[in-house]
Short mmCIF file of C-alpha atoms in Angstrom, two decimals:
data_model
loop_
_atom_site.label_atom_id
_atom_site.label_comp_id
_atom_site.label_asym_id
_atom_site.label_seq_id
_atom_site.Cartn_x
_atom_site.Cartn_y
_atom_site.Cartn_z
CA MET A 2 -163.67 30.15 22.78
CA SER A 3 -163.61 33.39 20.46
CA ASP A 4 -160.37 33.35 18.05
CA THR A 5 -160.78 36.48 17.23
CA LEU A 6 -159.80 40.07 18.40
CA LEU A 7 -160.94 43.35 17.08
CA VAL A 8 -158.18 45.95 18.24
CA SER A 9 -159.34 49.72 17.83
CA THR A 10 -156.38 51.91 17.34
CA ARG A 11 -155.53 55.52 16.46
CA LYS A 12 -154.71 54.45 12.90
CA GLY A 13 -157.07 51.57 12.18
CA LEU A 14 -158.77 48.74 13.05
CA PHE A 15 -156.56 45.39 13.61
CA THR A 16 -158.07 42.17 13.33
CA VAL A 17 -156.19 39.66 15.14
CA LEU A 18 -156.59 35.69 14.74
CA ARG A 19 -155.64 32.62 16.37
CA ASP A 20 -154.06 30.35 14.22
CA GLY A 21 -153.41 27.02 16.01
CA THR A 22 -151.68 28.35 19.02
CA ARG A 23 -150.39 31.68 17.88
CA TRP A 24 -152.34 34.77 17.85
CA ASP A 25 -151.28 37.36 14.72
CA ILE A 26 -152.38 40.20 12.95
CA ALA A 27 -154.47 38.94 10.01
CA LYS A 28 -156.10 42.14 8.57
CA ALA A 29 -156.27 45.84 8.92
CA ASP A 30 -158.99 47.81 8.03
CA PHE A 31 -159.67 51.87 7.95
CA LEU A 32 -155.83 51.90 7.85
CA GLY A 33 -154.58 55.32 9.07
CA ASP A 34 -157.78 56.51 10.23
CA ASN A 35 -158.94 56.83 14.08
CA VAL A 36 -160.84 53.60 15.26
CA THR A 37 -162.47 54.33 18.72
CA LEU A 38 -164.45 51.25 19.34
CA THR A 39 -165.49 48.26 17.39
CA VAL A 40 -167.94 45.37 18.81
CA MET A 41 -169.34 42.15 17.57
CA ASP A 42 -172.78 41.84 18.06
CA PRO A 43 -173.23 37.82 18.85
CA ARG A 44 -176.53 37.57 17.97
CA ASP A 45 -175.69 38.10 14.03
CA GLY A 46 -171.91 38.57 13.81
CA ARG A 47 -172.15 41.83 12.39
CA ARG A 48 -169.58 44.39 13.80
CA TYR A 49 -169.88 48.10 14.35
CA ALA A 50 -166.77 50.31 13.97
CA ALA A 51 -166.77 53.96 15.47
CA LEU A 52 -164.48 56.31 13.36
CA ASP A 53 -163.32 59.98 14.55
CA HIS A 54 -162.10 61.61 11.44
CA GLY A 55 -161.50 64.65 13.29
CA HIS A 56 -162.31 67.56 10.92
CA PHE A 57 -165.22 65.34 9.52
CA GLY A 58 -166.42 64.26 12.68
CA VAL A 59 -167.32 60.79 14.08
CA LYS A 60 -168.55 58.24 11.79
CA LEU A 61 -169.87 54.37 12.41
CA HIS A 62 -169.64 51.65 9.72
CA ARG A 63 -171.06 48.09 9.75
CA SER A 64 -169.63 45.04 8.43
CA THR A 65 -171.47 43.60 5.30
CA ALA A 66 -170.53 39.77 3.72
CA THR A 67 -167.67 41.90 1.60
CA GLY A 68 -166.21 44.56 4.02
CA TRP A 69 -167.99 47.47 5.65
CA GLU A 70 -170.54 49.98 5.00
CA GLU A 71 -171.21 53.68 6.59
CA ILE A 72 -174.28 53.36 8.48
CA ALA A 73 -176.28 56.56 10.08
CA THR A 74 -174.06 58.39 13.12
CA PRO A 75 -175.99 58.83 16.19
CA ALA A 76 -177.10 62.70 16.11
CA TYR A 77 -178.67 64.85 18.34
CA PRO A 78 -182.08 66.74 18.04
CA GLU A 79 -182.09 70.40 17.40
CA LYS A 80 -181.30 72.24 20.24
CA PRO A 81 -184.22 74.34 21.51
CA ALA A 82 -184.20 78.08 20.46
CA GLY A 83 -183.18 79.82 23.38
CA LEU A 84 -181.84 77.18 25.78
CA GLU A 85 -178.73 78.30 27.30
CA GLU A 86 -176.91 75.08 28.44
CA ASN A 87 -172.71 75.25 29.19
CA ASP A 88 -170.20 72.58 30.16
CA MET A 89 -168.27 72.58 33.62
CA TRP A 90 -166.06 75.31 31.37
CA GLY A 91 -168.89 77.60 30.68
CA ARG A 92 -168.92 76.89 27.13
CA PRO A 93 -171.92 76.22 25.41
CA LEU A 94 -172.46 72.45 25.98
CA PRO A 95 -172.77 71.00 22.24
CA TRP A 96 -175.93 68.86 21.14
CA SER A 97 -173.77 67.09 18.69
CA THR A 98 -172.06 63.79 18.71
CA VAL A 99 -168.40 64.14 19.67
CA ARG A 100 -167.11 60.87 20.48
CA ILE A 101 -168.88 57.52 20.42
CA TRP A 102 -167.75 55.89 23.65
CA ALA A 103 -169.95 52.88 24.01
CA LEU A 104 -171.54 50.25 21.17
CA THR A 105 -173.83 47.37 23.36
CA PRO A 106 -175.97 45.03 21.57
CA GLY A 107 -179.34 44.52 23.12
CA GLY A 108 -180.71 41.55 24.45
CA THR A 109 -181.03 38.33 22.51
CA GLU A 110 -185.32 38.75 21.92
CA GLU A 111 -184.67 42.04 20.51
CA PRO A 112 -182.57 41.60 17.56
CA GLY A 113 -181.49 45.12 15.97
CA THR A 114 -181.30 46.72 19.19
CA ILE A 115 -177.97 48.28 19.65
CA TRP A 116 -177.24 51.04 22.75
CA CYS A 117 -174.90 53.78 21.70
CA GLY A 118 -173.28 55.93 24.44
CA THR A 119 -171.47 59.58 23.49
CA LEU A 120 -169.90 62.37 24.50
CA PRO A 121 -171.21 64.82 25.50
CA GLY A 122 -173.53 62.34 27.35
CA GLY A 123 -176.38 61.20 25.21
CA LEU A 124 -177.51 57.52 25.08
CA PHE A 125 -178.97 56.44 21.77
CA LYS A 126 -180.84 53.69 20.73
CA SER A 127 -180.97 51.67 17.56
CA THR A 128 -183.73 48.91 16.54
CA ASP A 129 -182.84 48.56 13.07
CA HIS A 130 -179.50 47.33 13.48
CA GLY A 131 -177.95 51.02 13.06
CA GLU A 132 -179.63 52.20 10.45
CA SER A 133 -181.34 55.02 11.99
CA TRP A 134 -180.64 55.97 15.76
CA SER A 135 -182.67 58.00 18.50
CA LEU A 136 -181.83 59.98 21.41
CA VAL A 137 -183.01 58.38 24.66
CA ARG A 138 -184.72 61.91 25.87
CA ALA A 139 -185.97 60.68 28.86
CA LEU A 140 -182.46 60.40 29.74
CA TRP A 141 -180.95 63.46 28.26
CA ASP A 142 -184.11 65.53 29.51
CA HIS A 143 -183.56 64.33 33.15
CA PRO A 144 -183.31 67.26 35.20
CA LYS A 145 -180.21 65.96 37.12
CA ARG A 146 -177.98 65.32 33.98
CA PRO A 147 -176.72 69.08 33.55
CA GLN A 148 -175.13 68.13 36.58
CA TRP A 149 -172.72 65.83 34.75
CA MET A 150 -169.34 66.67 34.20
CA GLY A 151 -166.25 66.19 32.03
CA GLY A 152 -164.08 63.05 33.43
CA GLY A 153 -161.42 61.68 31.19
CA ALA A 154 -162.36 64.36 28.74
CA ASP A 155 -164.05 68.12 28.86
CA LEU A 156 -167.47 66.63 28.34
CA PRO A 157 -169.41 64.01 30.04
CA GLY A 158 -169.19 60.82 28.53
CA LEU A 159 -171.23 57.60 28.62
CA HIS A 160 -169.34 54.76 28.32
CA SER A 161 -170.70 51.81 29.88
CA VAL A 162 -173.73 50.03 29.01
CA CYS A 163 -175.06 47.00 30.59
CA VAL A 164 -178.04 44.83 29.63
CA ASP A 165 -179.20 42.85 32.25
CA PRO A 166 -179.52 39.04 30.62
CA ARG A 167 -182.81 38.58 32.58
CA ASN A 168 -184.96 41.22 31.11
CA SER A 169 -183.63 43.07 28.03
CA ARG A 170 -185.60 46.03 29.31
CA HIS A 171 -183.61 46.76 32.15
CA VAL A 172 -180.24 48.78 31.23
CA SER A 173 -177.64 50.06 33.51
CA ILE A 174 -175.31 53.04 32.03
CA ALA A 175 -172.34 54.67 33.90
CA VAL A 176 -171.07 58.26 33.01
CA SER A 177 -167.46 59.66 33.52
CA THR A 178 -168.88 61.59 35.41
CA GLY A 179 -172.38 60.95 36.42
CA GLY A 180 -172.34 57.86 38.35
CA VAL A 181 -174.60 55.03 37.69
CA TRP A 182 -177.68 55.24 36.02
CA HIS A 183 -180.77 52.65 35.54
CA THR A 184 -183.76 52.21 33.44
CA ALA A 185 -186.06 49.32 34.23
CA ASP A 186 -188.41 50.15 31.06
CA GLY A 187 -186.16 49.85 27.97
CA GLY A 188 -185.02 53.59 28.44
CA GLU A 189 -188.40 55.78 29.27
CA THR A 190 -187.71 56.42 32.74
CA TRP A 191 -184.25 56.69 34.55
CA SER A 192 -183.15 56.93 37.81
CA GLN A 193 -179.51 57.22 39.63
CA ARG A 194 -177.99 54.54 41.16
CA GLY A 195 -174.54 53.67 42.66
CA GLU A 196 -174.86 54.56 46.38
CA GLY A 197 -171.92 53.94 48.18
CA MET A 198 -169.18 55.18 45.97
CA ARG A 199 -166.85 57.59 46.92
CA ALA A 200 -165.34 60.40 44.95
CA ASP A 201 -162.23 62.05 46.80
CA HIS A 202 -161.44 64.70 43.97
CA VAL A 203 -164.45 66.70 45.36
CA PRO A 204 -165.57 68.96 47.93
CA PRO A 205 -167.09 67.12 51.02
CA GLU A 206 -170.20 67.93 50.29
CA LEU A 207 -170.29 65.88 47.40
CA THR A 208 -167.85 62.80 48.24
CA HIS A 209 -170.73 60.47 48.29
CA ASP A 210 -173.35 62.02 45.90
CA PRO A 211 -173.97 59.28 43.01
CA ILE A 212 -173.95 61.86 40.60
CA ALA A 213 -170.90 63.04 41.10
CA GLN A 214 -168.93 59.58 40.96
CA ASP A 215 -166.45 59.37 37.78
CA VAL A 216 -166.88 55.73 37.11
CA HIS A 217 -164.20 54.75 34.48
CA CYS A 218 -165.94 51.29 33.35
CA LEU A 219 -169.28 49.41 34.89
CA VAL A 220 -169.39 45.59 33.74
CA GLN A 221 -172.38 43.07 34.87
CA CYS A 222 -171.82 39.39 35.55
CA GLN A 223 -173.61 37.26 32.91
CA ALA A 224 -174.71 34.63 34.99
CA ALA A 225 -175.46 36.51 37.91
CA PRO A 226 -176.35 39.91 36.93
CA GLU A 227 -176.90 41.30 40.73
CA ARG A 228 -173.11 41.34 40.97
CA MET A 229 -171.73 44.35 39.14
CA TRP A 230 -167.68 45.60 39.62
CA VAL A 231 -166.70 49.21 38.89
CA GLN A 232 -163.45 50.50 38.33
CA HIS A 233 -163.77 54.01 39.41
CA HIS A 234 -161.30 56.92 39.38
CA ASN A 235 -161.02 56.64 43.22
CA GLY A 236 -160.76 52.82 43.18
CA ILE A 237 -162.94 49.51 42.97
CA PHE A 238 -166.46 48.98 43.56
CA VAL A 239 -168.49 45.95 43.56
CA SER A 240 -172.45 45.73 43.98
CA SER A 241 -174.54 42.74 44.93
CA ASP A 242 -177.83 44.51 44.18
CA ALA A 243 -177.40 45.48 40.44
CA GLY A 244 -175.89 48.74 41.06
CA ARG A 245 -177.91 50.12 43.98
CA SER A 246 -175.12 50.26 46.18
CA PHE A 247 -171.28 49.49 46.15
CA THR A 248 -168.63 48.83 48.42
CA GLU A 249 -165.27 50.02 48.10
CA ILE A 250 -162.29 47.24 47.81
CA PRO A 251 -159.45 48.96 49.65
CA SER A 252 -156.65 47.27 48.25
CA ALA A 253 -155.95 45.26 45.24
CA GLY A 254 -152.18 44.32 44.52
CA PRO A 255 -150.37 47.72 43.57
CA SER A 256 -153.25 50.30 43.04
CA THR A 257 -156.86 50.37 42.74
CA PHE A 258 -156.66 52.92 40.20
CA GLY A 259 -157.29 52.23 36.78
CA PHE A 260 -159.50 52.21 33.79
CA PRO A 261 -160.78 48.64 32.63
CA VAL A 262 -162.50 45.78 34.53
CA ALA A 263 -163.56 42.55 33.18
CA VAL A 264 -166.13 40.25 35.25
CA HIS A 265 -166.07 36.27 34.36
CA PRO A 266 -169.37 35.53 32.71
CA GLU A 267 -170.28 32.39 34.85
CA GLU A 268 -168.14 33.34 38.05
CA PRO A 269 -169.29 36.90 39.87
CA ASP A 270 -166.63 36.94 42.32
CA THR A 271 -163.99 36.71 39.66
CA ALA A 272 -162.62 39.88 38.06
CA TRP A 273 -159.59 41.66 36.65
CA PHE A 274 -158.22 44.89 36.67
CA VAL A 275 -154.98 46.73 34.95
CA PRO A 276 -153.99 48.86 37.65
CA GLU A 277 -151.74 52.14 37.32
CA ILE A 278 -150.38 54.96 39.32
CA LYS A 279 -153.32 56.97 40.33
CA ASP A 280 -154.29 59.82 38.76
CA GLU A 281 -151.33 62.47 38.70
CA LYS A 282 -149.25 59.92 36.86
CA ARG A 283 -151.16 57.11 34.88
CA ILE A 284 -148.57 54.91 33.92
CA PRO A 285 -148.05 51.39 35.70
CA CYS A 286 -146.32 51.35 39.27
CA ASP A 287 -142.55 50.61 39.15
CA GLY A 288 -142.77 50.53 35.71
CA ARG A 289 -144.32 46.95 35.78
CA LEU A 290 -147.07 46.09 33.42
CA VAL A 291 -149.57 43.83 35.42
CA VAL A 292 -152.89 42.78 35.50
CA THR A 293 -154.91 42.03 38.91
CA ARG A 294 -157.46 39.04 39.74
CA THR A 295 -159.77 38.48 42.60
CA ARG A 296 -161.86 35.10 42.68
CA ASP A 297 -163.62 36.13 45.75
CA GLY A 298 -165.39 38.80 45.45
CA GLY A 299 -162.66 41.24 46.25
CA LYS A 300 -161.43 39.89 49.17
CA SER A 301 -158.01 39.19 48.06
CA PHE A 302 -156.00 39.93 44.65
CA GLU A 303 -153.18 38.00 42.69
CA VAL A 304 -151.03 40.19 40.80
CA LEU A 305 -150.50 38.26 37.25
CA THR A 306 -147.29 38.98 35.56
CA ARG A 307 -146.01 36.29 33.80
CA GLY A 308 -145.24 37.30 30.27
CA LEU A 309 -145.69 40.79 31.07
CA PRO A 310 -143.13 43.47 30.83
CA ASP A 311 -141.43 43.85 34.24
CA ARG A 312 -139.24 46.97 33.62
CA HIS A 313 -139.61 50.55 32.00
CA ALA A 314 -143.32 49.55 30.89
CA TYR A 315 -145.47 52.96 30.69
CA ASP A 316 -148.60 51.44 29.11
CA VAL A 317 -151.55 52.63 29.88
CA VAL A 318 -154.90 50.53 29.00
CA TYR A 319 -157.98 52.45 28.64
CA ARG A 320 -161.75 51.44 29.54
CA HIS A 321 -162.35 49.30 26.30
CA ALA A 322 -159.02 47.77 25.98
CA LEU A 323 -159.31 44.85 28.05
CA ALA A 324 -161.66 42.12 26.92
CA LEU A 325 -162.86 38.50 28.35
CA ASP A 326 -163.89 35.63 25.62
CA PRO A 327 -167.41 35.00 26.21
CA ALA A 328 -166.14 31.36 27.83
CA GLY A 329 -164.31 33.38 30.37
CA GLU A 330 -160.63 31.83 29.56
CA ARG A 331 -159.13 34.22 27.10
CA LEU A 332 -158.14 37.71 28.29
CA ALA A 333 -156.69 40.30 25.96
CA PHE A 334 -155.56 43.75 26.27
CA GLY A 335 -154.18 46.71 24.39
CA SER A 336 -152.10 49.67 25.53
CA THR A 337 -151.50 53.31 24.45
CA THR A 338 -147.95 52.46 23.62
CA GLY A 339 -149.21 49.87 21.26
CA GLY A 340 -148.69 46.71 22.97
CA LEU A 341 -151.36 43.78 22.41
CA TRP A 342 -151.23 40.79 24.92
CA VAL A 343 -153.59 37.69 24.97
CA SER A 344 -153.71 34.90 28.00
CA GLU A 345 -155.22 31.54 27.34
CA ASN A 346 -155.75 30.69 31.24
CA GLN A 347 -157.65 33.82 32.64
CA GLY A 348 -154.24 35.73 33.09
CA ASP A 349 -152.13 33.09 34.57
CA ALA A 350 -149.79 33.78 31.48
CA TRP A 351 -149.43 36.20 28.92
CA THR A 352 -148.09 36.42 25.25
CA CYS A 353 -147.37 39.68 23.86
CA VAL A 354 -148.82 39.47 20.23
CA THR A 355 -147.15 42.68 19.36
CA HIS A 356 -145.53 46.08 20.46
CA THR A 357 -145.62 48.20 17.52
CA LEU A 358 -149.48 48.75 16.86
CA PRO A 359 -150.65 52.68 17.10
CA PRO A 360 -152.20 53.20 20.40
CA VAL A 361 -155.01 51.45 21.40
CA TYR A 362 -158.26 52.56 22.10
CA ALA A 363 -160.50 49.15 22.36
CA VAL A 364 -159.97 45.53 22.32
CA ARG A 365 -162.93 43.08 21.86
CA PHE A 366 -163.42 39.43 20.83
CA GLY A 367 -165.22 39.40 17.82
CA MET B 27 -174.56 79.90 -10.01
CA PRO B 28 -171.54 79.88 -7.39
CA ARG B 29 -168.81 77.29 -7.90
CA VAL B 30 -168.73 74.62 -4.83
CA ILE B 31 -165.19 73.13 -4.45
CA PHE B 32 -164.43 70.56 -1.63
CA THR B 33 -160.87 69.59 -0.16
CA GLN B 34 -159.16 66.75 -1.67
CA ASN B 35 -159.22 64.95 1.66
CA ILE B 36 -162.87 64.42 1.89
CA GLN B 37 -162.80 62.54 -1.49
CA ARG B 38 -161.57 59.40 -0.01
CA HIS B 39 -164.32 59.03 2.55
CA VAL B 40 -167.41 60.56 0.57
CA ALA B 41 -167.23 61.83 -3.52
CA CYS B 42 -167.76 65.45 -3.38
CA PRO B 43 -166.94 66.50 -7.21
CA GLU B 44 -166.62 70.19 -7.92
CA THR B 45 -170.30 71.71 -8.26
CA MET B 46 -172.32 74.69 -9.85
CA VAL B 47 -175.32 75.23 -7.51
CA ALA B 48 -177.92 77.50 -7.12
CA GLY B 49 -177.95 79.88 -3.95
CA SER B 50 -177.09 83.45 -2.42
CA THR B 51 -175.48 82.65 0.49
CA VAL B 52 -173.24 80.17 1.71
CA ARG B 53 -175.98 78.10 3.35
CA GLU B 54 -178.24 77.83 0.34
CA ALA B 55 -175.24 76.61 -1.60
CA LEU B 56 -174.35 74.30 0.73
CA GLU B 57 -177.81 72.96 1.36
CA ALA B 58 -178.09 72.57 -2.80
CA VAL B 59 -174.88 70.46 -2.68
CA PHE B 60 -176.28 68.07 0.15
CA SER B 61 -179.51 67.92 -1.04
CA GLU B 62 -177.83 65.95 -3.80
CA ASN B 63 -175.55 64.32 -1.83
CA PRO B 64 -176.86 63.69 1.68
CA GLN B 65 -173.93 61.83 3.01
CA ALA B 66 -171.72 64.57 2.54
CA ARG B 67 -173.71 66.84 4.89
CA GLY B 68 -172.28 65.36 8.68
CA TYR B 69 -169.07 65.42 7.19
CA VAL B 70 -169.05 69.28 6.68
CA LEU B 71 -171.86 70.05 9.36
CA ASP B 72 -172.42 68.98 12.75
CA ASP B 73 -175.38 67.81 14.22
CA GLN B 74 -177.00 71.46 14.63
CA GLY B 75 -176.06 72.30 11.17
CA ALA B 76 -173.32 74.55 12.17
CA LEU B 77 -169.74 74.54 10.12
CA ARG B 78 -167.81 71.80 12.12
CA ARG B 79 -165.03 73.17 14.23
CA HIS B 80 -161.91 72.22 12.31
CA MET B 81 -163.71 73.15 8.95
CA ALA B 82 -162.94 76.27 7.08
CA VAL B 83 -165.38 77.76 4.23
CA PHE B 84 -164.03 80.61 1.83
CA VAL B 85 -165.68 82.68 -0.31
CA ASP B 86 -163.67 84.10 -3.13
CA GLY B 87 -160.90 83.60 -0.87
CA ILE B 88 -162.35 85.15 2.55
CA LEU B 89 -162.70 82.91 5.35
CA VAL B 90 -166.49 82.80 6.63
CA ARG B 91 -166.26 83.77 10.08
CA ASP B 92 -170.15 83.27 10.82
CA ARG B 93 -169.91 79.75 11.29
CA THR B 94 -173.37 78.94 12.90
CA THR B 95 -175.87 80.54 10.45
CA LEU B 96 -173.37 80.25 7.27
CA ALA B 97 -175.45 83.26 5.96
CA GLU B 98 -172.48 85.07 4.09
CA PRO B 99 -173.63 86.09 0.77
CA VAL B 100 -172.57 84.75 -2.51
CA ALA B 101 -172.83 86.23 -5.80
CA PRO B 102 -173.36 84.07 -9.11
CA ALA B 103 -169.70 83.97 -10.24
CA SER B 104 -168.42 83.25 -6.66
CA THR B 105 -165.95 80.29 -5.65
CA ILE B 106 -166.91 78.33 -2.39
CA HIS B 107 -164.10 76.28 -1.21
CA VAL B 108 -164.80 74.06 1.52
CA PHE B 109 -161.55 73.15 3.26
CA GLN B 110 -160.26 71.43 6.42
CA ALA B 111 -158.53 73.91 8.82
CA LEU B 112 -154.83 73.14 9.97
CA SER B 113 -156.13 72.84 13.69
CA GLY B 114 -157.64 69.64 14.59
CA GLY B 115 -155.00 66.91 13.76
#
């Protein structure tokens, strides 16, 4: 089990360590800077941190033996002269990295491969530990990609990358909004997946169109990769055929709305969510911050409350801010109001590590 | 040769000392800086080579408004300031 948490916040990266039975902040990096996502590559232990300096743009850093070094930021190629491409608001779509929204190590047999999802929707691949990046042109140039729209942000955002543990060339991604896409050849060709999801914020003609789906988060079970879970703008969906089709879960405790989802690495029917009041409010239901857990593939849900605030809690937990350790026992999540909670027992009970962090964007075990 | 002065705030990310460079336009002058200091490029320009949205460039105190081509002429005695706009956080 992992004893380390990487907590990315609006004002820095906080490393939280377990000392005996107690979790505490051990280190602050990039203090004052906006750290949007930090991940650890389990193949070599290196950490990758995405920063957004606002005026100075998005930057990427990689851990060294003694600290951090800035490495190449995924950059879009030159926009073809004369190409007119507007976003959903009629403004020119920037061919420029606006945000890094996904960092996912490749498979075990391809050390050095890292996938990076961005706003405005480009997927990048590095094969040299982030020294250089290439835009995955087959996805960016896909004739249907211009139909992607903004979801949580003005621009389309590619936030989830799932590398199939059986075959690293099989990669599924999810876009807000743009649905689920899949490659079976390492990114050379792409096809839309995600039949069965439902969007009720679009006209009826588009409600069941896979490209219109606002997937908030997509995860894949490591031991049973055919099982995928989606937290969607419209609710919770589960797939038993690697994302080709999904079934809606009609109810899940106080709400089926939320942003993150975590699936147990060995038990495909076990998954966790953090429900919020949909979507015009986006706060916990009745001021009670809870986690929901299913152990039976979504047929039923437990509402996990022990140790979590039960009144006047207005924490929002973003899509990358709920983490499950590789052993599937420890959970952690951070909130927009600076709270960080850890569970040692799959969510049965929670301990508040701190409630005074800056807004938390991402929590990952490291 | 035009003088190029960078905002103090950029210095903690990437050292950008005041420098004199060859160039008859803002673009030429900045490219001359970035050829010596390639890491600084991405802090000032976006992926397409345009001025980042919340950066501001002044030539002798006049704000450069063509942020894409940066074709504003500069004289040998000009001073180019690369600053942050107050907008953008």
